[in-house]
Coordinates of C-alpha atoms and ligand atoms in Angstrom, one line a residue:
M1 CA 100.9 16.4 20.5
I2 CA 104.1 18.3 21.0
R3 CA 102.7 22.2 21.2
F4 CA 104.3 24.7 19.1
N5 CA 104.9 27.0 22.2
V6 CA 104.5 26.5 26.1
P7 CA 104.4 29.6 27.9
P8 CA 107.6 29.7 30.3
Y9 CA 107.1 28.7 33.5
V10 CA 110.2 28.4 36.2
G11 CA 108.1 27.7 39.4
G12 CA 108.8 30.8 41.8
E13 CA 106.0 32.8 39.8
I14 CA 103.3 32.0 42.1
K15 CA 105.2 32.7 45.2
N16 CA 106.0 36.0 43.7
V17 CA 102.1 36.5 42.9
E18 CA 101.3 35.9 46.4
K19 CA 104.1 38.3 47.8
A20 CA 102.4 41.0 45.8
I21 CA 98.8 40.2 47.0
E22 CA 100.4 40.4 50.4
N23 CA 102.1 43.6 49.7
M24 CA 98.4 44.9 49.1
H25 CA 99.8 46.5 45.9
I26 CA 98.4 44.8 42.9
C27 CA 98.5 47.9 40.8
G28 CA 101.1 49.1 38.5
D29 CA 104.7 50.4 39.7
G30 CA 105.2 48.2 43.2
E31 CA 108.2 46.2 44.4
F32 CA 108.1 43.8 41.2
T33 CA 107.5 46.2 38.3
K34 CA 110.7 48.2 40.2
K35 CA 112.8 44.6 40.3
C36 CA 111.8 44.2 36.5
S37 CA 112.8 47.5 35.0
E38 CA 116.2 47.6 37.7
Y39 CA 117.0 44.3 36.1
L40 CA 116.5 45.5 32.8
E41 CA 118.3 48.7 33.3
R42 CA 121.6 46.8 34.7
T43 CA 121.6 43.9 32.3
T44 CA 121.3 46.1 29.0
G45 CA 122.7 49.6 30.4
T46 CA 119.9 51.5 29.0
T47 CA 119.4 54.9 30.5
K48 CA 115.9 54.1 31.6
C49 CA 113.7 51.3 31.3
L50 CA 109.6 51.5 31.8
L51 CA 107.6 48.2 32.3
T52 CA 104.7 48.3 29.7
T53 CA 101.6 46.5 29.2
S54 CA 102.9 45.2 25.8
C55 CA 105.6 45.6 23.3
T56 CA 102.9 46.9 20.9
H57 CA 102.2 50.0 23.5
A58 CA 106.0 50.4 24.2
L59 CA 106.1 50.8 20.5
E60 CA 103.1 53.1 20.3
M61 CA 104.8 55.0 23.4
A62 CA 108.0 55.4 21.1
A63 CA 105.9 56.6 18.1
L64 CA 104.4 59.3 20.5
L65 CA 108.0 60.3 21.8
C66 CA 109.2 60.4 18.4
D67 CA 106.5 63.2 17.7
L68 CA 105.3 60.9 14.6
K69 CA 102.3 62.2 13.0
E70 CA 99.9 62.9 10.0
G71 CA 101.7 62.9 6.8
D72 CA 105.3 61.7 8.5
E73 CA 106.8 58.6 6.6
V74 CA 108.3 55.5 8.5
I75 CA 110.6 53.0 7.0
L76 CA 110.1 49.3 8.0
P77 CA 110.2 45.6 6.6
S78 CA 106.9 44.4 5.2
Y79 CA 108.1 41.0 6.9
T80 CA 107.1 41.8 10.7
F81 CA 104.2 41.4 13.2
V82 CA 101.6 44.2 12.8
S83 CA 102.7 46.0 16.0
T84 CA 105.5 47.7 14.4
A85 CA 103.2 49.4 11.8
D86 CA 100.1 49.7 14.0
A87 CA 102.5 51.9 16.3
F88 CA 102.8 54.7 13.9
V89 CA 99.9 54.3 11.5
L90 CA 97.8 55.1 14.6
R91 CA 99.5 58.5 14.6
G92 CA 98.6 59.0 11.1
A93 CA 101.9 58.3 9.7
K94 CA 102.5 56.3 6.7
A95 CA 104.6 52.8 6.4
V96 CA 107.2 52.8 3.8
F97 CA 108.0 49.2 3.4
V98 CA 111.6 48.2 2.3
D99 CA 112.6 44.7 1.3
I100 CA 114.5 42.4 3.3
R101 CA 117.7 40.6 3.6
P102 CA 117.1 36.9 2.5
D103 CA 119.9 35.6 5.0
T104 CA 118.6 37.3 8.2
M105 CA 115.0 38.2 7.1
N106 CA 115.9 41.8 8.4
L107 CA 115.5 44.8 7.0
D108 CA 118.3 45.5 3.9
E109 CA 120.4 48.3 5.4
N110 CA 121.5 48.9 1.8
L111 CA 117.9 49.7 0.5
I112 CA 117.0 52.1 3.5
E113 CA 118.4 55.2 2.0
D114 CA 116.9 55.3 -1.4
A115 CA 113.4 55.1 0.4
V116 CA 114.2 58.1 2.1
T117 CA 112.2 61.7 1.4
E118 CA 111.5 65.0 2.8
K119 CA 108.9 63.4 4.9
T120 CA 110.6 60.6 6.4
K121 CA 111.0 60.9 9.9
A122 CA 111.7 57.4 11.4
I123 CA 113.1 53.9 11.0
F124 CA 111.4 51.0 12.7
V125 CA 114.1 48.3 12.6
V126 CA 112.8 44.6 13.6
H127 CA 115.7 42.0 15.0
Y128 CA 114.0 39.1 13.4
A129 CA 114.5 35.8 15.6
G130 CA 116.7 37.8 18.1
V131 CA 119.5 38.4 15.2
A132 CA 120.5 41.8 14.7
C133 CA 119.8 44.3 11.8
E134 CA 123.3 45.9 10.6
M135 CA 122.8 48.8 13.1
D136 CA 126.0 50.5 12.4
K137 CA 124.9 51.3 8.9
I138 CA 121.2 52.0 10.0
M139 CA 122.4 54.6 12.9
E140 CA 124.5 56.3 10.0
I141 CA 121.9 56.5 7.7
A142 CA 119.7 57.9 10.4
D143 CA 122.3 60.1 11.4
R144 CA 122.9 61.8 8.2
H145 CA 119.2 62.4 7.4
H146 CA 117.9 63.4 11.2
L147 CA 115.7 60.3 11.3
M148 CA 114.8 58.9 14.9
V149 CA 115.3 55.0 15.2
V150 CA 113.0 52.5 17.1
E151 CA 114.2 49.1 17.7
D152 CA 111.4 46.4 17.6
A153 CA 113.2 44.4 19.9
A154 CA 110.3 42.0 20.8
Q155 CA 112.0 39.1 20.4
A156 CA 115.6 40.1 21.2
I157 CA 116.0 40.4 24.7
M158 CA 119.4 39.2 26.0
C159 CA 120.9 39.4 22.3
T160 CA 123.8 41.8 21.3
Y161 CA 125.1 43.3 17.9
K162 CA 129.1 43.8 18.3
G163 CA 128.7 43.5 22.3
R164 CA 125.7 46.1 22.5
P165 CA 122.3 44.8 23.7
L166 CA 119.6 45.2 21.3
G167 CA 117.1 47.7 22.2
T168 CA 119.7 49.9 23.3
I169 CA 121.3 51.4 20.0
G170 CA 118.3 53.3 18.6
D171 CA 116.4 56.3 20.4
F172 CA 114.0 53.6 21.8
G173 CA 113.9 50.1 22.0
C174 CA 110.9 47.9 22.7
Y175 CA 110.5 44.3 24.3
S176 CA 107.9 41.9 24.5
F177 CA 106.6 39.8 27.3
H178 CA 103.9 38.0 25.5
E179 CA 103.6 34.1 26.4
T180 CA 105.0 33.1 23.2
K181 CA 108.5 35.4 24.0
N182 CA 111.3 34.0 25.8
F183 CA 110.5 35.7 28.9
S184 CA 106.5 36.2 30.0
M185 CA 104.2 38.3 32.0
G186 CA 101.3 36.9 29.9
E187 CA 100.6 40.3 28.3
G188 CA 103.6 42.8 28.8
G189 CA 106.6 44.7 27.3
A190 CA 109.2 47.1 28.2
L191 CA 110.2 50.5 26.4
L192 CA 114.0 51.5 26.9
I193 CA 115.2 55.1 26.6
R194 CA 118.4 56.0 25.3
D195 CA 118.6 59.8 26.0
S196 CA 117.6 61.1 29.2
K197 CA 115.7 63.8 27.7
Y198 CA 112.7 61.8 27.1
I199 CA 112.3 60.1 30.4
E200 CA 110.0 62.7 32.0
D201 CA 107.8 62.6 28.8
A202 CA 108.0 59.0 28.7
E203 CA 106.7 58.8 32.5
I204 CA 103.9 61.1 32.0
L205 CA 102.7 59.5 28.6
R206 CA 102.6 56.2 30.8
E207 CA 100.7 57.2 33.5
K208 CA 97.7 58.6 31.9
G209 CA 99.2 62.2 31.3
T210 CA 100.3 62.7 34.8
D211 CA 103.5 63.4 36.5
R212 CA 102.3 60.9 39.2
S213 CA 106.0 59.0 38.8
K214 CA 107.6 62.3 39.9
Y215 CA 105.0 62.1 43.0
F216 CA 105.7 58.8 44.1
R217 CA 109.3 59.6 44.1
G218 CA 108.3 62.8 46.4
Q219 CA 109.9 65.2 43.9
V220 CA 106.5 66.8 43.8
D221 CA 103.9 67.2 46.4
K222 CA 100.6 66.7 44.3
Y223 CA 100.4 65.2 40.8
R224 CA 98.8 66.8 38.0
W225 CA 97.5 66.5 34.3
M226 CA 100.6 67.5 32.5
N227 CA 100.1 66.0 29.2
F228 CA 98.6 63.7 27.1
G229 CA 98.9 60.1 27.9
S230 CA 97.3 56.7 28.5
S231 CA 97.7 53.8 30.9
Y232 CA 100.5 51.8 29.8
L233 CA 101.7 50.5 33.1
P234 CA 101.1 46.8 33.8
S235 CA 99.9 45.4 37.0
E236 CA 102.2 43.8 39.6
I237 CA 100.7 40.6 39.5
N238 CA 101.8 40.6 35.9
A239 CA 105.4 42.0 37.0
A240 CA 105.7 39.1 39.7
Y241 CA 105.5 36.4 37.3
L242 CA 107.9 38.2 35.0
S243 CA 110.4 38.9 38.0
A244 CA 110.2 34.8 38.5
Q245 CA 111.8 34.4 35.2
F246 CA 114.5 37.1 35.3
D247 CA 115.6 35.4 38.4
A248 CA 116.0 32.3 36.3
A249 CA 117.2 34.2 33.2
D250 CA 120.4 32.5 32.7
E251 CA 118.8 29.2 32.8
I252 CA 115.9 29.9 30.5
N253 CA 118.4 31.3 27.8
H254 CA 120.7 28.6 28.3
S255 CA 118.1 25.9 27.8
R256 CA 116.7 27.4 24.7
L257 CA 120.4 27.8 22.8
A258 CA 120.8 24.0 23.7
R259 CA 117.5 23.1 21.9
W260 CA 118.3 25.5 19.1
S261 CA 122.0 24.3 18.6
Q262 CA 120.7 20.6 18.6
Y263 CA 118.2 21.3 15.9
Y264 CA 120.8 23.0 13.8
E265 CA 123.1 20.0 14.2
L266 CA 120.5 17.4 13.7
L267 CA 119.3 19.2 10.6
T268 CA 123.0 19.9 9.0
P269 CA 122.7 17.1 6.8
L270 CA 119.7 18.3 5.0
A271 CA 121.2 21.9 4.7
K272 CA 124.5 20.1 3.1
T273 CA 122.6 18.3 0.5
G274 CA 120.8 21.6 -0.2
K275 CA 117.1 20.4 0.7
I276 CA 116.5 22.9 3.3
E277 CA 118.3 26.2 4.4
L278 CA 119.3 26.9 8.1
P279 CA 119.3 30.1 9.8
Y280 CA 122.2 32.5 9.5
V281 CA 123.5 34.3 12.3
P282 CA 126.2 37.0 11.2
D283 CA 129.6 37.5 12.7
G284 CA 129.3 40.1 15.6
C285 CA 125.4 39.0 16.6
V286 CA 124.5 37.0 19.8
H287 CA 121.1 35.5 19.7
N288 CA 118.6 34.2 22.3
A289 CA 117.4 31.1 20.4
H290 CA 113.8 32.8 20.4
M291 CA 112.9 30.6 17.5
F292 CA 114.1 27.9 15.4
Y293 CA 113.0 28.4 11.5
F294 CA 114.3 26.7 8.2
K295 CA 113.5 27.4 4.8
T296 CA 112.0 25.1 2.6
K297 CA 112.0 25.0 -1.2
D298 CA 109.0 26.9 -1.9
L299 CA 105.2 27.1 -0.5
E300 CA 104.0 23.8 -1.6
E301 CA 106.9 22.0 -0.2
R302 CA 106.3 23.8 3.3
S303 CA 102.6 22.8 3.4
R304 CA 103.2 19.4 2.9
L305 CA 105.9 19.3 5.7
I306 CA 103.4 21.1 8.0
D307 CA 100.8 18.5 7.1
F308 CA 103.4 15.4 7.6
L309 CA 104.8 16.9 11.0
K310 CA 100.9 17.2 12.3
K311 CA 100.3 13.7 11.2
N312 CA 103.4 12.8 13.6
D313 CA 102.0 15.2 16.4
I314 CA 104.3 18.0 15.8
L315 CA 102.7 21.7 15.6
A316 CA 105.1 23.7 13.2
V317 CA 103.8 27.0 12.0
F318 CA 104.8 29.8 9.7
H319 CA 103.9 33.6 10.3
Y320 CA 104.0 37.1 8.8
V321 CA 101.5 37.3 5.7
P322 CA 103.9 40.4 4.5
L323 CA 102.1 43.4 5.6
H324 CA 102.3 45.2 2.1
S325 CA 99.8 42.8 0.7
A326 CA 97.3 42.9 3.7
P327 CA 94.5 45.0 3.4
A328 CA 95.7 47.7 6.2
G329 CA 99.2 47.8 4.5
I330 CA 97.8 48.9 1.2
K331 CA 95.6 51.4 3.0
F332 CA 98.0 52.7 5.1
G333 CA 101.5 52.3 3.2
R334 CA 103.5 51.6 0.2
F335 CA 106.3 49.3 -0.7
H336 CA 109.5 51.2 -2.1
G337 CA 111.3 49.3 -4.7
E338 CA 111.3 45.8 -5.5
D339 CA 109.7 42.9 -3.5
K340 CA 112.4 40.6 -4.2
Y341 CA 112.6 38.7 -1.3
T342 CA 109.8 39.6 1.3
T343 CA 106.9 37.6 -0.2
K344 CA 109.3 34.6 -1.7
E345 CA 111.5 34.1 1.5
S346 CA 108.4 34.4 4.0
E347 CA 106.7 31.7 1.9
R348 CA 109.4 29.2 2.5
L349 CA 109.7 29.9 6.5
L350 CA 108.7 27.4 8.7
R351 CA 109.3 27.6 12.4
L352 CA 109.7 24.4 14.6
P353 CA 108.4 23.9 18.1
M354 CA 110.8 26.2 20.3
F355 CA 110.0 26.7 24.1
Y356 CA 111.7 26.7 27.3
Q357 CA 110.2 23.2 28.4
L358 CA 110.9 21.6 25.3
T359 CA 113.1 18.4 26.0
E360 CA 116.0 17.0 24.3
E361 CA 114.2 13.9 23.7
Q362 CA 111.3 15.9 21.8
T363 CA 113.9 18.0 19.9
E364 CA 115.4 14.7 18.6
Y365 CA 112.0 13.4 17.7
I366 CA 111.2 16.6 15.7
A367 CA 114.4 16.8 13.9
G368 CA 113.9 13.1 12.9
K369 CA 110.5 13.7 11.4
V370 CA 111.8 16.3 9.4
K371 CA 114.8 14.1 8.0
E372 CA 112.2 11.5 7.5
F373 CA 110.1 13.6 5.3
Y374 CA 113.0 14.3 3.0
G375 CA 113.8 10.8 2.9
I376 CA 117.2 11.0 5.0
Ligands
LIG401 C1 105.6 39.7 19.8 C2 105.9 40.8 18.9 C3 105.2 42.2 19.0 C4 104.2 42.1 19.9 O1 104.5 42.3 21.2 P1 103.3 42.3 22.4 O2 104.1 42.0 23.5 O3 102.1 40.9 22.0 O4 102.3 43.5 22.1 C5 105.9 43.1 18.0 N1 106.8 42.8 17.1 C6 107.5 41.7 16.9 C7 108.4 41.5 16.1 C8 106.9 40.6 17.7 O5 107.7 39.2 17.6

């Protein structure tokens, strides 16, 4: 059976975990946490990066730093993972869902402004499959209406928009290092902070409401309870695992992109004859092969294809029941405007196996089976 996902593993992880144990520092913010956050700061150019326990928690921190509260409204796509909405719904803010673009499955930048009300405080964008939202337009709308912008860049590490790394354009960016993502630490994530004025509050929030980060740097002689907070720092054991993958980042990225291009080429004949639709990457966007998806004719065809692939030992999946139609979405949000594409396009989308260890032969076999299903 070809699994849908295999957690990334490059070989250096074990040695790093052993080193963390030998260091006798397995809680947060040791050598490996520092290495990982410095790597992200260096490669993205962000002002500050804090490693977190998940992307969900990075998004929660962003919602707290944006000071989102009861009665505030946040604009976001309905076609996303639940964490994008959980982050601010936990603070009592309301989700205002806007339709997506059918080509990239991202928030339609041309529909955002119409959804802005006096209560709107933020836009949470999602860079689906590591392909950027139209950030110039989104930042311009946010500036005009004084809205915060949070990038759910869970899938978008090593991706750029007009040369700028995703996660560094909005006020806050959030990465995921869950085992299903390009780089992993089991469970984990990172918060990217653009404006240095938020750094101190973010550090306090992450360290149970204390100024322990300052204490460790020798900037204060004792640490105290400064504000509300939680425990958003991951253990060194997890950071050690991630650090090995950052050491092999180019190799991981290169390998995934090779499999992605291979799928794309092999399936192009199906797209040319109008049987399927292949993913679209607009000019100016560099993606990271986070996923390989394509679109079938409709829901019924997708179900038959998934069954066919399963019978041939291939696990293909779909995802995201649109949030606005789910029980919590009805309770905590509303859809602004018409759902022209969110539901319809989500029902056509199918994801093929995509992971670092996927081989050229496996990719060829999978693409061959998809073609066989369509009689080519
Ligand atoms: C994976 C993912 C998340 C959640 O990441 P965790 O690290 O598991 O919390 C959030 N948003 C999107 C778009 C994701 O793909």
